Coordinates of C-alpha atoms in Angstrom, one line a residue:
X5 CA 0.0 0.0 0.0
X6 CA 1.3 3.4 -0.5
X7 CA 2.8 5.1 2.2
X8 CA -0.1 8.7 2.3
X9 CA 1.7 10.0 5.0
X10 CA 2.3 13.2 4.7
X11 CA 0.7 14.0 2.0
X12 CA -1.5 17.4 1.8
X13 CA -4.9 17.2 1.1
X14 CA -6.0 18.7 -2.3
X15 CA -6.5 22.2 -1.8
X16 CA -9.2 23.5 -4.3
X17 CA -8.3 25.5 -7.5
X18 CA -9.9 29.3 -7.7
X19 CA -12.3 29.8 -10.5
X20 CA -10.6 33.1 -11.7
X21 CA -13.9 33.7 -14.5
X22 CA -16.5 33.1 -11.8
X23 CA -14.3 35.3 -9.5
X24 CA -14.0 38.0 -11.9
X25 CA -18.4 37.8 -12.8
X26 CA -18.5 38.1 -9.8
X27 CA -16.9 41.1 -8.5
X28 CA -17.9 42.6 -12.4
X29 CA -21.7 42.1 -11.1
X30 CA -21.3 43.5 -7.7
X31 CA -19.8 46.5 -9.5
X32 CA -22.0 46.8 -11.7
X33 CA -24.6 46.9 -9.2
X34 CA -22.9 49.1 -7.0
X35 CA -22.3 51.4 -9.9
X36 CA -26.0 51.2 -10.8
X37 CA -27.5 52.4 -7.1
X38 CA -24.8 55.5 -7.2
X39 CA -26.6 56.3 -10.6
X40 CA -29.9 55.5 -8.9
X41 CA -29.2 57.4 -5.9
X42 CA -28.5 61.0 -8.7
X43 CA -30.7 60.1 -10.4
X44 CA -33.4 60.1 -7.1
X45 CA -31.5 63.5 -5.9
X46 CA -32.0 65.4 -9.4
X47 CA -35.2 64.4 -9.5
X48 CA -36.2 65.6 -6.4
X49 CA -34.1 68.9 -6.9
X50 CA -36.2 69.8 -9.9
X51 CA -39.3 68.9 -7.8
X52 CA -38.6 71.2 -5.0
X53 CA -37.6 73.7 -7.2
X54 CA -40.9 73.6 -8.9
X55 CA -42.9 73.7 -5.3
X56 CA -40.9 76.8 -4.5
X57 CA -41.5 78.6 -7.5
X58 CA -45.0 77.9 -7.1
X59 CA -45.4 78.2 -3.7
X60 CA -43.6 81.9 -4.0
X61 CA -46.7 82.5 -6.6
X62 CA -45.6 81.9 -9.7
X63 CA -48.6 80.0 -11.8
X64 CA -46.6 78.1 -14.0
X65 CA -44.4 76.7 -11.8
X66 CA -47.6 75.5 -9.7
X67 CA -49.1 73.8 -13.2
X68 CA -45.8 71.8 -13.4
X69 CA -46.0 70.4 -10.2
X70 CA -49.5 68.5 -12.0
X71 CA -51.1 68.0 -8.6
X72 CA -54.4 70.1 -10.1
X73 CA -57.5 68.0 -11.1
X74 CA -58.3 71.2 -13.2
X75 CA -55.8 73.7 -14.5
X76 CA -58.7 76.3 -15.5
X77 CA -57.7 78.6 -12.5
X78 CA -53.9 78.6 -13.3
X79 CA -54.6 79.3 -17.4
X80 CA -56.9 82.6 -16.5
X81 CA -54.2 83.5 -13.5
X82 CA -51.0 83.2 -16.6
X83 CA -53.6 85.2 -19.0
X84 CA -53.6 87.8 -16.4
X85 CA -49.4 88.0 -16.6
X86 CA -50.1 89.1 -20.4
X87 CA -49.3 88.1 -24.0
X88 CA -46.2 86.4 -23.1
X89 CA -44.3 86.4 -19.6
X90 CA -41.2 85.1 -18.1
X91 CA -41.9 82.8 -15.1
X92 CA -39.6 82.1 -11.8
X93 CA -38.6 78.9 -13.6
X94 CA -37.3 80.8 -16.3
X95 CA -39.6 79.6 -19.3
X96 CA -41.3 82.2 -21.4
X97 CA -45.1 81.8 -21.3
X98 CA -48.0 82.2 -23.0
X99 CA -51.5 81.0 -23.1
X100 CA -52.5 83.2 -26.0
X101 CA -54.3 81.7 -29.1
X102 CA -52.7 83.7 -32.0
X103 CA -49.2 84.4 -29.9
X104 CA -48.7 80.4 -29.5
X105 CA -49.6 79.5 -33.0
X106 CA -47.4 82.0 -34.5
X107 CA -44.5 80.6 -31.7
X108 CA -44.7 76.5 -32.7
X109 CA -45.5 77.5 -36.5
X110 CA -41.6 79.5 -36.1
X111 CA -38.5 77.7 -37.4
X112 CA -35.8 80.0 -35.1
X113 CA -37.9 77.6 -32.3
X114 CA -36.6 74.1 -31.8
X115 CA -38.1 71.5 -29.9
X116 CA -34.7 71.1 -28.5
X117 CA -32.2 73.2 -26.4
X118 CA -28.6 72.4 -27.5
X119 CA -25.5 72.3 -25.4
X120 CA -22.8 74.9 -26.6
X121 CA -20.8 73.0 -29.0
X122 CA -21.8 69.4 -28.0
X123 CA -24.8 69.2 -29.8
X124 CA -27.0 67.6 -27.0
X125 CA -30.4 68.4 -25.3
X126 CA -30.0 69.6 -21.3
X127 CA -33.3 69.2 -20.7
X128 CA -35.3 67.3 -17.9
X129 CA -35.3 63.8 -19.8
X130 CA -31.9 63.9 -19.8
X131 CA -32.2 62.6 -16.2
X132 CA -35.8 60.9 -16.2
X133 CA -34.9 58.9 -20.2
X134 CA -30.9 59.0 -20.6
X135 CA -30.5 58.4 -24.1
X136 CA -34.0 58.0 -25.0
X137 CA -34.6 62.4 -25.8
X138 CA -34.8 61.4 -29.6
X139 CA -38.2 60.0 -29.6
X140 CA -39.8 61.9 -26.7
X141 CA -38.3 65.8 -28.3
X142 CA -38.8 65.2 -31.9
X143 CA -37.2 67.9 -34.0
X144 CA -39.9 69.7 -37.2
X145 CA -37.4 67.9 -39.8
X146 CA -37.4 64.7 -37.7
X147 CA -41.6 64.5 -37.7
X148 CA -41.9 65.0 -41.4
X149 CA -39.4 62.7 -42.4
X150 CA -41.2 60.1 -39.7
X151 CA -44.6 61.6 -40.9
X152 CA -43.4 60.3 -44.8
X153 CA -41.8 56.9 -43.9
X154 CA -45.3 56.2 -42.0
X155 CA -47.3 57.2 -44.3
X156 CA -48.5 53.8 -45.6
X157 CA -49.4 52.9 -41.9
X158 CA -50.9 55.9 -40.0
X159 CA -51.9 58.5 -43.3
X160 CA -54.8 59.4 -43.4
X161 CA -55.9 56.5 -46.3
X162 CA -53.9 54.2 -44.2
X163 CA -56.2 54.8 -40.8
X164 CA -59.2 54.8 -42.9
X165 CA -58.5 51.5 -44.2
X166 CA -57.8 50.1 -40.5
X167 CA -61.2 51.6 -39.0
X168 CA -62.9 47.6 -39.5
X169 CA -60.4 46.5 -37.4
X170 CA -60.4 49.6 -34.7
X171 CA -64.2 48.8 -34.4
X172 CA -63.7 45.2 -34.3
X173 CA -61.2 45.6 -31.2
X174 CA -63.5 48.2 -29.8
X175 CA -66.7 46.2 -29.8
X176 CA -64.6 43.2 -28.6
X177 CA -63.7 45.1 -25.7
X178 CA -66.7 46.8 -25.0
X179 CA -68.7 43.5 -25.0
X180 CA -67.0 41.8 -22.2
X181 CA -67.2 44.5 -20.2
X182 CA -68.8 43.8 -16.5
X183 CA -71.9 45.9 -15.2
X184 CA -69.8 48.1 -12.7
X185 CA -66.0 48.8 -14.3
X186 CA -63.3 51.0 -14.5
X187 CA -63.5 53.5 -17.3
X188 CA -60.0 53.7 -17.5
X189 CA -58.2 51.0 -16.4
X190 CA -60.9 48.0 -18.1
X191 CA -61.7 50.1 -21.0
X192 CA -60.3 53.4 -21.9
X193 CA -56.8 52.0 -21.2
X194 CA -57.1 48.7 -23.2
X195 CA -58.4 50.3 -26.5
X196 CA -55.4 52.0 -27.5
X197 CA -52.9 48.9 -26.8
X198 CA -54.4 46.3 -28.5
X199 CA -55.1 48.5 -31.5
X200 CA -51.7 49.3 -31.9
X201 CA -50.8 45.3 -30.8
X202 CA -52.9 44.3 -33.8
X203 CA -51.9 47.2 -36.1
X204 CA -48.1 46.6 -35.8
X205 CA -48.6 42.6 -35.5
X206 CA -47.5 42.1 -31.7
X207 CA -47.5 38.1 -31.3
X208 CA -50.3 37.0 -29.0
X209 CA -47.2 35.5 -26.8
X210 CA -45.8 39.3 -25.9
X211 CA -49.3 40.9 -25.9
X212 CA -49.2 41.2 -22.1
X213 CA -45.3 42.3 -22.3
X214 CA -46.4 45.1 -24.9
X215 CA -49.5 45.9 -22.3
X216 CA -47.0 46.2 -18.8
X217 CA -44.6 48.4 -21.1
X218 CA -47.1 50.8 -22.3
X219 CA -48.7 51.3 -19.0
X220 CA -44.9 51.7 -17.8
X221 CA -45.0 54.3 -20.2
X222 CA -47.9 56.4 -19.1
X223 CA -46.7 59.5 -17.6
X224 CA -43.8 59.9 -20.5
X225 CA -44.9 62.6 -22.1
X226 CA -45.3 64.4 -18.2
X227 CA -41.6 63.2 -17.4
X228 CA -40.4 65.5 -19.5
X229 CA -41.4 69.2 -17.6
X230 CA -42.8 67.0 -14.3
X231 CA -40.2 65.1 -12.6
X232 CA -41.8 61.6 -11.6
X233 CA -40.8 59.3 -8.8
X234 CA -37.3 57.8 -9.2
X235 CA -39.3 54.0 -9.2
X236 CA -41.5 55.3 -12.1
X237 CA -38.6 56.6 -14.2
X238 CA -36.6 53.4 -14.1
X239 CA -39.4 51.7 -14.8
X240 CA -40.3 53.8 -18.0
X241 CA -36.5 53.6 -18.8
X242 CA -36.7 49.5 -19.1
X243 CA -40.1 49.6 -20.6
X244 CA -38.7 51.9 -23.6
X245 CA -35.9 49.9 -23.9
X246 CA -37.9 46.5 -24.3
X247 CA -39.8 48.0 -26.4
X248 CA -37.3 49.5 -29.0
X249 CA -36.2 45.1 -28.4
X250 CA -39.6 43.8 -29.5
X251 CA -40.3 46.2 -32.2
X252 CA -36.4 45.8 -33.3
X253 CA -37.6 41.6 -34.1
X254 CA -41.2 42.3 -35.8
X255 CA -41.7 41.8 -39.3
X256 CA -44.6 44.5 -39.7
X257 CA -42.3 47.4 -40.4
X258 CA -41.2 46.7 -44.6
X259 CA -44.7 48.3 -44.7
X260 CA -43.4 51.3 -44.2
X261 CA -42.2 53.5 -46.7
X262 CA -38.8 53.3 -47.9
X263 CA -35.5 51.5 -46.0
X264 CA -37.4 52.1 -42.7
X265 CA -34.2 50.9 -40.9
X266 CA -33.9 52.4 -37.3
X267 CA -36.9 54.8 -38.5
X268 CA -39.4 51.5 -38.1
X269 CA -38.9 51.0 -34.9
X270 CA -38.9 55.1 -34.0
X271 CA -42.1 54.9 -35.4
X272 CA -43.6 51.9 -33.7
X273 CA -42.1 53.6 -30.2
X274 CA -43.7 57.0 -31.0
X275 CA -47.3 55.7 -31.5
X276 CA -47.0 54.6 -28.4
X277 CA -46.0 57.1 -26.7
X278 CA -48.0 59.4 -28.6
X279 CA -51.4 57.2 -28.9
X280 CA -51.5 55.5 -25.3
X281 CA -51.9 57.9 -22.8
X282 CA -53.4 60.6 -25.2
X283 CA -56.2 58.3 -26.1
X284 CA -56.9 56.5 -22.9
X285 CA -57.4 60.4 -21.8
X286 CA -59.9 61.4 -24.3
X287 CA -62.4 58.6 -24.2
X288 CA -62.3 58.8 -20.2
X289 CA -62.6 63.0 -20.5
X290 CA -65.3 62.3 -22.8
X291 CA -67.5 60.1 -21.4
X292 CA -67.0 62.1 -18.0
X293 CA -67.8 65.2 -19.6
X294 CA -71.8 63.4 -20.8
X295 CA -72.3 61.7 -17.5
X296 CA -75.1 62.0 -15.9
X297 CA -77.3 64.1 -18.7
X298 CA -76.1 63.7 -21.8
X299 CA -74.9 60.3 -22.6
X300 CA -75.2 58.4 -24.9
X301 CA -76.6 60.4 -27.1
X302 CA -74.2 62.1 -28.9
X303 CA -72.4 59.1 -29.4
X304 CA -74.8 56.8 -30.9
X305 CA -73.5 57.4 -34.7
X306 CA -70.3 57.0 -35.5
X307 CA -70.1 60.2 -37.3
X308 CA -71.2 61.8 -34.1
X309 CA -69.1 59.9 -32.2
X310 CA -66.4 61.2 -33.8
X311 CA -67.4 65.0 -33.4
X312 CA -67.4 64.1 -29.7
X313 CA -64.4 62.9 -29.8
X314 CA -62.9 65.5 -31.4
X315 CA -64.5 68.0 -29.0
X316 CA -62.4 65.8 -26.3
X317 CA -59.1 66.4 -27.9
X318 CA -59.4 69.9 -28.3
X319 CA -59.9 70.2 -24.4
X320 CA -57.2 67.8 -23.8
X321 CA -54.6 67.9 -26.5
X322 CA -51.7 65.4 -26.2
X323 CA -49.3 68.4 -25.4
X324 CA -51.1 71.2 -23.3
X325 CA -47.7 72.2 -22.3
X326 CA -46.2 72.5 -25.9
X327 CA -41.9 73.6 -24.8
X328 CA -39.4 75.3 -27.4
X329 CA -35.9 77.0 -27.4
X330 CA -35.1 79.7 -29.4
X331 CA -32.0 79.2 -31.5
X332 CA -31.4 82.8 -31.6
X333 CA -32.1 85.9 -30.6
X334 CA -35.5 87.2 -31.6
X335 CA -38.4 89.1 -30.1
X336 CA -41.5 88.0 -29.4
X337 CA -44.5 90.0 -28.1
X338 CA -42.7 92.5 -27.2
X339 CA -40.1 91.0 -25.6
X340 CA -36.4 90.0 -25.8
X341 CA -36.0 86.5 -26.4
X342 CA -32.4 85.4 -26.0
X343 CA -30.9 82.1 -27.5
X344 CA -31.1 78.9 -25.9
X345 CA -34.1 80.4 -23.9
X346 CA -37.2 78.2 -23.4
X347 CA -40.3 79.5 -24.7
X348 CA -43.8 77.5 -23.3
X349 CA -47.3 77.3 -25.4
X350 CA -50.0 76.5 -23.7
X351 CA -52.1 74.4 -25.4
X352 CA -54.3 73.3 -23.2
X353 CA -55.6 76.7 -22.2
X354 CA -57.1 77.1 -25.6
X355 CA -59.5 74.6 -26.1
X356 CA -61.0 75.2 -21.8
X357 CA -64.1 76.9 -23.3
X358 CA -65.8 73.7 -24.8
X359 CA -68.9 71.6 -23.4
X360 CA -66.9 69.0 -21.9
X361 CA -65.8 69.8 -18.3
X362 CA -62.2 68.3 -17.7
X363 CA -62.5 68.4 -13.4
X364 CA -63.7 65.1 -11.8
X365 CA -66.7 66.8 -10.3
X366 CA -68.5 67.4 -13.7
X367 CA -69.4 63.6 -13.5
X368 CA -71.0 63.8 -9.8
X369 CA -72.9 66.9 -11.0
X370 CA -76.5 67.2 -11.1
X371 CA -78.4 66.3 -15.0
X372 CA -77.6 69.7 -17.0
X373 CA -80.1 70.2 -19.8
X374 CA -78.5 68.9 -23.1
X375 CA -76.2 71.7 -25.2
X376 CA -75.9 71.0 -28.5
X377 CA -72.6 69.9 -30.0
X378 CA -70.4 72.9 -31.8
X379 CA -67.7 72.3 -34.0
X380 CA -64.4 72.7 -32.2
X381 CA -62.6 75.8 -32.6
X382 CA -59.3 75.8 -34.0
X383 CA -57.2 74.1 -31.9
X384 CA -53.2 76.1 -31.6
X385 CA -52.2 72.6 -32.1
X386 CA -52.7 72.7 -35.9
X387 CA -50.4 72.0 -39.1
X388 CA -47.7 73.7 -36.6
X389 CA -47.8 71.0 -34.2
X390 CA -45.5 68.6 -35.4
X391 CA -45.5 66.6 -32.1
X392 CA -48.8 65.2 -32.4
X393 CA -48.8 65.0 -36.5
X394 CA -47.6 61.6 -36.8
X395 CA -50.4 60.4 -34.7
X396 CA -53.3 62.1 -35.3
X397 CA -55.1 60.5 -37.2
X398 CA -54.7 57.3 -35.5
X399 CA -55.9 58.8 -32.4
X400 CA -59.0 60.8 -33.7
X401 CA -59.7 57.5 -35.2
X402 CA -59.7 55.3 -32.1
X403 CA -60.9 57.8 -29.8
X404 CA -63.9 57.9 -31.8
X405 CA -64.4 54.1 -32.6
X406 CA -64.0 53.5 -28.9
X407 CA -66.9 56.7 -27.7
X408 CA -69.0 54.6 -30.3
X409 CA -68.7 51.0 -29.0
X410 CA -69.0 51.8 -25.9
X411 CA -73.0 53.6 -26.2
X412 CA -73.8 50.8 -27.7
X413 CA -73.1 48.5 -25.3
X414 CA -73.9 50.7 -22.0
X415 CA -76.4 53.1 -22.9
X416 CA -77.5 54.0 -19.5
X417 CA -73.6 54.6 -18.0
X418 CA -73.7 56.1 -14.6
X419 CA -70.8 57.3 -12.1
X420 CA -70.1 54.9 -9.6
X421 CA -68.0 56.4 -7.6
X422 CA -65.1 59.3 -7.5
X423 CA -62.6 60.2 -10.1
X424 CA -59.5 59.8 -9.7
X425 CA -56.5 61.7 -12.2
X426 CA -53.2 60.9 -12.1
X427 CA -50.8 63.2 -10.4
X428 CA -47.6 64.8 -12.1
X429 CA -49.8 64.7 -15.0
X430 CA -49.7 68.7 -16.4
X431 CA -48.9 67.5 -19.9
X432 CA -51.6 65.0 -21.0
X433 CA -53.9 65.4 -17.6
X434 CA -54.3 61.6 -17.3
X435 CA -56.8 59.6 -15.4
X436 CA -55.7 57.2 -13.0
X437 CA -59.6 55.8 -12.3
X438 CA -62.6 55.8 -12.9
X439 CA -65.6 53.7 -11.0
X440 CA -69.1 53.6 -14.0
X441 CA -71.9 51.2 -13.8
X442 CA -72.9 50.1 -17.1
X443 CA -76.9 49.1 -15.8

């Protein structure tokens, strides 16, 4: 037998690559909660900012805090400032019809403020959406060339020809709905998601990956003048980013015009972004606005439906707080605009004069004899409004499908409790819940 005395057991051999993941990974995740923790501490900078701006009586800091169920007080208080004014935050403001058309209609106004000789935005997303500013701040040139590559998918021709299958999703939805719902979360929300699922060929296996990301996605277009919770911005951050992965490994987009390319996938991201939210909005603000008096009436024809549902994105336009920088100096109003200085439309304080009430408590109200429907007024938000152009007719088109659907199948919908909007919401004004009863 051989002689084992002495011998050493075998000692065990490091596993220098596991060794190395490892301390890569704890890194990594150290790395990332620094970046979390700045991230948390800018956003709550701008926050406080905002709150002592408004808090110190300046109006449109106070709108950009979004904790308003109804901006009509802080529109008439900025209309009493005059034409244009600069607020404590140091945006120049308007809420004038002709003044804000003439300002997003202007090519010395970019939808961008550049860094001196670096060529990139400094703006608020550049701390909610790092490296994401390209589809939320779409430059003029940037939207028509998007506008033209969509074309054969969103035009005008394009949405007419999807309207069987908008209505077919609509009904679908609106039929299994339950006697007591949620406008917005078992309706309203849904609509705009599974048209865009179906319209850009989502597989049925990542139909409820597409839903989470979109609802991730919801207070985007807020982000970008609100600062949101540091656990929503992450969240929006991943969802955009799986996203731009899913859309990246469809085959829908050779439908588009042209070598789409990247621009397929910009699109794809942009209807969502500018479709979601927007139209979940308009149907809830809609339907609120005719309960308890009015509905269903003027909703029972789909022509009328869509009059209705035009009248409910005039109120709420995608963008009621429409942002540009001048890129040099110029005068506007009256005043000395430098370069690089932000110059604030807004929008929303346009269209506050219509017959649907935007405040929660129009819903609760007491039955108001029925007015009859005018035609909207020309919105500020017209050929000048290149952030909503690539959407728009999408939107009119679903907003008004989904108004229609839903009379059908609830005719006698009630309020069934309080309405709830969402806060940090001063952009789109979106609704968080709803509580109707259907019977």
């Amino acid at each position: 037998m051989q002689d084992m005395q002495g011998v050493q057991p075998e000692q065990p051999v490091p596993n220098t690559r596991q060794t190395q993941l490892e301390q890569s990974e704890q890194r990594t995740e150290a790395a990332q909660e620094m970046e979390d923790s700045e991230l948390g501490r800018r956003l709550q900078m701008l926050r406080g900012m905002q709150w002592v701006f408004g808090a110190n009586g300046d109006p449109y800091a106070r709108l950009l805090c979004g904790m308003e169920d109804d901006p009509s007080p802080l529109y008439d208080e900025i209309r009493t400032l005059g034409e244009l004014h600069r607020s404590r935050t140091g945006a120049w403001v308007t809420a004038a019809p002709g003044l804000g058309g003439r300002i997003l209609a202007d090519r010395q106004l970019g939808a961008r403020r550049l860094v001196a000789g670096a060529g990139e935005t400094d703006g608020l997303e550049q701390y909610v959406l790092p490296g994401h500013q390209a589809f939320l701040r779409l430059e003029r040139e940037e939207a028509e060339r998007l506008r033209e590559v969509a074309a054969p998918v969103l035009g005008a021709a394009a949405v007419d020809a999807w309207r069987p299958l908008i209505d077919e999703v609509c009904a679908g939805l609106a039929k299994g709905l339950p006697d007591t719902f949620d406008l917005v979360e078992e309706y309203a929300g849904l609509v705009p998601v599974e048209v865009l699922a179906r319209i850009w060929g989502v597989p049925e296996e990542d139909r409820a990956r597409f839903g989470r990301d979109c609802r991730a996605l919801a207070p985007a277009l807020d982000s970008l003048l609100c600062p949101q919770q540091l656990a929503l911005s992450k969240d929006m951050a991943s969802a955009l980013e799986d996203l731009r992965l899913l859309f990246d490994g469809l085959d829908a987009m050779p439908r588009l015009a042209g070598p789409a390319g990247g621009d397929g996938t910009a699109v794809a991201m942009l209807t969502v972004l500018l479709c979601t939210e927007p139209v979940t909005t308009a149907i809830g603000n809609a339907v609120l606005g005719l309960l308890p008096g009015q509905w269903p009436a003027p909703c029972t024809g789909r022509v009328a439906a869509g009059q209705v549902a035009e009248q409910a994105l005039h109120r709420a336009v995608s963008y009621r707080i429409a942002t540009r920088f001048a890129r040099e100096d110029l005068e506007l109003a009256g005043c000395e605009v430098k370069s690089g200085d932000e110059v604030v439309v807004l929008a929303g304080a346009v269209g506050r004069d219509g017959p649907f009430a935007a405040a929660p408590a129009a819903s609760l109200a007491p039955p108001a004899p029925p007015a009859p429907l005018a035609p909207p007024a020309p919105s500020v938000f017209g050929a000048a409004a290149f952030e909503n152009v690539l959407a728009e007719h999408l939107v009119r088109a679903v907003t008004g499908a989904a108004l229609h659907a839903l009379a059908e199948r609830a005719p006698r919908l009630t309020a069934a409790g309080p309405v709830v909007r969402r806060r940090r919401s001063p952009v789109v004004g979106g609704l968080h819940r709803a509580p109707v009863a259907a019977a």
